CSV table of C-alpha atoms in Angstrom, one decimal:
chain,number,residue,atom,x,y,z
A,1,MET,CA,96.4,158.0,223.0
A,2,THR,CA,94.2,160.0,225.4
A,3,LYS,CA,90.4,159.7,225.4
A,4,LEU,CA,90.1,163.2,224.0
A,5,SER,CA,92.4,162.5,221.0
A,6,ILE,CA,90.5,159.3,220.3
A,7,ILE,CA,87.2,161.2,220.1
A,8,ALA,CA,88.8,163.8,217.9
A,9,ALA,CA,90.2,161.1,215.5
A,10,VAL,CA,86.8,159.3,215.3
A,11,THR,CA,85.0,162.6,214.7
A,12,SER,CA,87.4,163.5,211.9
A,13,ALA,CA,87.0,160.2,210.2
A,14,LEU,CA,83.2,160.4,210.4
A,15,ILE,CA,83.2,163.9,208.9
A,16,GLY,CA,85.6,162.8,206.1
A,17,GLY,CA,83.4,159.9,205.3
A,18,ALA,CA,80.3,162.0,205.1
A,19,LEU,CA,82.0,164.5,202.8
A,20,ALA,CA,83.2,161.7,200.6
A,21,GLN,CA,79.8,160.3,200.3
A,22,SER,CA,78.2,163.7,199.5
A,23,THR,CA,80.5,164.4,196.5
A,24,ALA,CA,79.8,162.9,193.1
A,25,PRO,CA,82.7,161.5,191.1
A,26,GLN,CA,84.2,163.2,188.1
A,27,TYR,CA,81.8,162.8,185.2
A,28,GLY,CA,79.3,161.3,187.6
A,29,GLN,CA,75.6,162.1,188.0
A,30,CYS,CA,74.9,165.0,190.4
A,31,GLY,CA,71.2,165.8,189.9
A,32,GLY,CA,68.0,165.1,188.1
A,33,ASN,CA,64.4,164.3,189.0
A,34,GLY,CA,64.4,161.2,191.2
A,35,TRP,CA,68.1,161.5,191.9
A,36,THR,CA,68.9,160.8,195.6
A,37,GLY,CA,72.7,160.6,195.4
A,38,PRO,CA,75.3,163.3,195.9
A,39,THR,CA,74.7,166.8,194.3
A,40,THR,CA,78.2,168.3,194.9
A,41,CYS,CA,81.1,167.9,192.4
A,42,PRO,CA,84.8,167.7,193.2
A,43,SER,CA,86.8,170.9,193.4
A,44,GLY,CA,87.2,172.5,190.0
A,45,TRP,CA,84.2,170.6,188.6
A,46,GLY,CA,80.6,171.9,188.1
A,47,CYS,CA,77.3,170.2,188.1
A,48,VAL,CA,75.8,170.9,184.7
A,49,LYS,CA,72.1,170.2,183.9
A,50,SER,CA,71.6,168.3,180.7
A,51,ASN,CA,67.8,167.9,181.1
A,52,GLU,CA,65.3,167.5,183.9
A,53,TRP,CA,66.4,164.0,184.5
A,54,TYR,CA,70.1,164.3,184.5
A,55,SER,CA,72.9,166.6,185.6
A,56,GLN,CA,76.6,165.6,185.3
A,57,CYS,CA,79.9,166.7,187.0
A,58,LEU,CA,82.1,168.3,184.2
A,59,PRO,CA,85.5,169.8,184.5
A,60,GLY,CA,85.8,173.6,184.8
A,61,ALA,CA,82.1,174.0,184.3
A,62,PRO,CA,80.0,176.6,186.2
A,63,THR,CA,77.8,174.9,188.7
A,64,ALA,CA,74.1,174.7,187.8
A,65,THR,CA,71.5,174.0,190.5
A,66,PRO,CA,70.9,170.3,190.4
A,67,THR,CA,67.4,168.9,190.7
A,68,SER,CA,66.5,166.1,193.0
A,69,THR,CA,62.9,165.1,193.7
A,70,SER,CA,61.2,162.0,194.9
A,71,SER,CA,59.2,161.6,191.8
A,72,GLY,CA,60.1,158.9,189.2
A,73,GLY,CA,62.2,155.8,189.6
A,74,GLY,CA,65.5,155.4,191.5
A,75,GLY,CA,68.9,156.2,190.1
A,76,GLY,CA,67.8,159.4,188.3
A,77,ASN,CA,65.5,157.7,185.9
A,78,PRO,CA,61.8,158.7,185.6
A,79,THR,CA,59.0,156.2,185.8
A,80,PRO,CA,57.9,155.8,182.2
A,81,THR,CA,54.7,157.7,181.5
A,82,SER,CA,54.3,157.3,177.7
A,83,THR,CA,54.7,154.8,174.9
A,84,ASN,CA,55.7,155.2,171.3
A,85,PRO,CA,52.4,156.0,169.4
A,86,GLY,CA,53.9,154.5,166.2
A,87,GLY,CA,54.2,151.0,167.6
A,88,SER,CA,54.3,148.7,170.6
A,89,VAL,CA,57.3,149.3,172.9
A,90,PRO,CA,58.9,146.3,174.6
A,91,THR,CA,58.2,145.3,178.2
A,92,LEU,CA,61.4,144.9,180.3
A,93,MET,CA,62.1,141.3,181.4
A,94,SER,CA,63.1,140.6,185.0
A,95,GLY,CA,66.8,140.9,185.5
A,96,TRP,CA,67.5,142.9,182.3
A,97,ASN,CA,68.0,146.6,181.5
A,98,PHE,CA,67.3,149.0,178.8
A,99,ILE,CA,70.3,151.2,178.0
A,100,ARG,CA,70.0,154.7,176.7
A,101,ALA,CA,71.7,158.1,176.3
A,102,VAL,CA,70.4,160.8,178.6
A,103,THR,CA,71.7,164.0,176.9
A,104,ALA,CA,71.1,165.8,173.7
A,105,PRO,CA,71.2,165.2,170.8
A,106,ASN,CA,70.4,161.6,171.5
A,107,PHE,CA,68.3,162.0,174.6
A,108,HIS,CA,66.4,158.8,175.4
A,109,LYS,CA,67.7,157.0,172.3
A,110,TYR,CA,68.1,153.3,173.1
A,111,LEU,CA,70.9,150.9,172.5
A,112,GLN,CA,70.0,148.1,170.1
A,113,SER,CA,71.2,146.2,167.0
A,114,GLU,CA,71.0,148.1,163.7
A,115,VAL,CA,69.1,145.1,162.3
A,116,THR,CA,66.8,144.1,165.2
A,117,ASN,CA,67.9,140.9,167.1
A,118,THR,CA,70.8,140.2,164.8
A,119,ALA,CA,74.5,140.3,164.9
A,120,SER,CA,75.0,143.8,163.4
A,121,ASP,CA,76.3,147.2,164.4
A,122,ALA,CA,75.5,148.6,167.8
A,123,VAL,CA,73.4,151.7,167.4
A,124,LEU,CA,71.1,154.1,169.3
A,125,GLY,CA,67.6,154.1,168.1
A,126,GLU,CA,63.9,154.5,169.0
A,127,ALA,CA,62.2,153.1,172.0
A,128,VAL,CA,60.0,150.8,169.9
A,129,THR,CA,63.1,148.8,168.9
A,130,ALA,CA,65.0,149.1,172.2
A,131,GLY,CA,67.1,146.1,173.1
A,132,GLN,CA,67.3,144.5,176.6
A,133,PHE,CA,70.7,143.9,178.2
A,134,LYS,CA,72.6,142.6,181.2
A,135,ILE,CA,76.3,142.5,182.1
A,136,THR,CA,77.6,139.1,183.2
A,137,ASP,CA,81.3,138.2,183.7
A,138,GLY,CA,82.3,141.4,182.0
A,139,GLN,CA,80.2,140.7,178.9
A,140,LEU,CA,77.5,143.1,177.7
A,141,ILE,CA,74.7,140.8,176.6
A,142,GLN,CA,71.7,141.6,174.4
A,143,TYR,CA,68.6,139.4,174.5
A,144,ALA,CA,67.7,138.5,170.9
A,145,GLY,CA,64.6,136.4,170.9
A,146,GLY,CA,66.1,133.5,172.9
A,147,THR,CA,69.6,134.0,171.6
A,148,ASN,CA,72.4,136.0,173.4
A,149,LEU,CA,74.3,138.6,171.4
A,150,TYR,CA,77.6,140.0,172.9
A,151,ALA,CA,78.9,143.5,172.5
A,152,VAL,CA,82.3,143.2,170.7
A,153,VAL,CA,84.8,146.1,170.6
A,154,ALA,CA,87.0,146.4,167.6
A,155,PRO,CA,90.7,146.4,168.4
A,156,LYS,CA,92.8,149.6,168.1
A,157,THR,CA,94.6,149.6,164.7
A,158,ASP,CA,97.3,152.2,165.3
A,159,SER,CA,98.3,155.2,167.5
A,160,THR,CA,96.0,157.6,165.6
A,161,THR,CA,92.8,155.6,166.4
A,162,THR,CA,90.4,157.8,168.4
A,163,LYS,CA,87.4,155.5,168.7
A,164,LEU,CA,86.6,151.7,168.7
A,165,LYS,CA,83.5,150.4,166.9
A,166,VAL,CA,81.0,148.3,168.9
A,167,THR,CA,79.1,145.5,167.1
A,168,TRP,CA,76.9,142.6,168.2
A,169,SER,CA,78.2,139.0,167.8
A,170,THR,CA,77.2,135.5,168.8
A,171,THR,CA,80.7,135.1,170.2
A,172,LYS,CA,82.0,136.8,173.4
A,173,ASP,CA,84.2,139.9,173.4
A,174,THR,CA,87.9,139.2,174.3
A,175,LEU,CA,89.3,142.7,174.3
A,176,GLY,CA,87.9,144.2,177.5
A,177,GLN,CA,85.4,144.2,180.3
A,178,PHE,CA,82.0,145.9,180.6
A,179,LYS,CA,80.5,146.9,183.9
A,180,PHE,CA,77.8,149.1,185.5
A,181,SER,CA,79.0,151.8,187.7
A,182,GLY,CA,75.8,152.9,189.3
A,183,ASP,CA,73.6,153.0,186.2
A,184,THR,CA,76.5,154.1,183.9
A,185,VAL,CA,77.9,151.6,181.4
A,186,GLU,CA,81.7,151.5,181.4
A,187,TRP,CA,84.3,149.6,179.4
A,188,SER,CA,87.9,149.0,180.1
A,189,SER,CA,90.8,146.9,178.8
A,190,SER,CA,94.2,146.0,180.1
A,191,THR,CA,95.6,146.7,176.6
A,192,VAL,CA,93.8,149.9,175.7
A,193,THR,CA,94.6,153.2,177.5
A,194,ARG,CA,91.8,155.7,177.8
A,195,PRO,CA,91.3,158.6,180.3
A,196,GLN,CA,87.6,157.8,181.0
A,197,THR,CA,86.0,154.4,181.0
A,198,ASN,CA,82.5,155.8,180.7
A,199,ALA,CA,83.1,157.9,177.6
A,200,TRP,CA,81.2,156.9,174.4
A,201,LEU,CA,80.8,158.4,171.0
A,202,VAL,CA,77.7,158.2,168.8
A,203,CYS,CA,78.4,158.8,165.1
A,204,ALA,CA,76.0,158.9,162.2
A,205,ASP,CA,76.9,156.7,159.2
A,206,SER,CA,76.0,157.4,155.6
A,207,ALA,CA,72.5,156.0,156.1
A,208,GLY,CA,71.9,158.1,159.2
A,209,ASN,CA,72.3,155.2,161.7
A,210,LYS,CA,73.6,156.3,165.1
A,211,GLU,CA,76.6,154.0,165.5
A,212,VAL,CA,78.1,153.4,169.0
A,213,PHE,CA,81.8,153.7,169.6
A,214,ILE,CA,84.2,153.5,172.6
A,215,ASN,CA,85.7,156.9,173.0
A,216,LEU,CA,89.5,156.7,173.4
A,217,GLY,CA,89.7,160.4,174.3
A,218,ALA,CA,88.3,162.5,177.1
A,219,TYR,CA,84.6,163.3,177.2
A,220,GLY,CA,83.9,166.5,175.2
A,221,TYR,CA,87.5,167.0,174.1
A,222,GLN,CA,88.5,166.9,170.4
A,223,THR,CA,85.3,165.1,169.5
A,224,PRO,CA,85.6,163.6,166.0
A,225,ALA,CA,83.6,165.2,163.2
A,226,GLY,CA,80.1,163.8,162.8
A,227,CYS,CA,80.1,162.4,166.4
A,228,ASN,CA,78.6,163.3,169.7
A,229,ASP,CA,79.9,162.7,173.2
A,230,HIS,CA,77.7,160.6,175.5
A,231,THR,CA,77.6,158.5,178.5
A,232,ILE,CA,75.0,155.6,178.4
A,233,HIS,CA,72.9,154.4,181.3
A,234,GLY,CA,70.8,151.4,182.4
A,235,PHE,CA,67.1,152.0,182.8
A,236,THR,CA,64.8,149.5,184.6
A,237,GLY,CA,61.4,151.1,184.0
A,238,THR,CA,58.7,148.7,182.8
A,239,THR,CA,58.9,150.1,179.2
A,240,PRO,CA,61.2,152.6,177.5
A,241,ASP,CA,59.8,156.2,177.4
């Protein structure tokens, strides 16, 4: 190989790497106050603004101008500036995360137990009762006053099942694995096929609780009645806002 061809190959690799790093993944974050990551979506995908803190790459969507400023915390999450006037919000422990939705209609509703600090349904609720979480060895763990609670995903019952309920238990989940991809919470299983590992559903029960489910379909496609599509994200501000 000649010196000229070597230079051309290296240049091509560098350009390709730069382009790859400047493109957000499908359904990934592409803008928002404090966001310092990529703001370009893959071909055929558009960067859609959900709110001032979060824009997301969605298929076939017209591209909106993403926002990216140096204010607020890293990873697209703002530094909290307010507390819940109705009560005392929790202070985040070192090494743990709050987890919340970042789009309407559950913008900044926080993951927690339906009955605080107990093995009960996983729900989104107010900041004042926000849970604190970490992911270790594929387990999504909630701190519950000195006890660990584990997110457990219900098994698929038949071929018509479109969502899997998430509850909190004192025993570990055996169906799949949780992980953070950036600040996005994902779940996958070797025995459950789903097109998107970051797709969640939030569905209101008869009492109005916002129950959390694994979405077995694609984000925003054939959403079950009474449910809303969401991705959920870790937040490491001192307090939930």
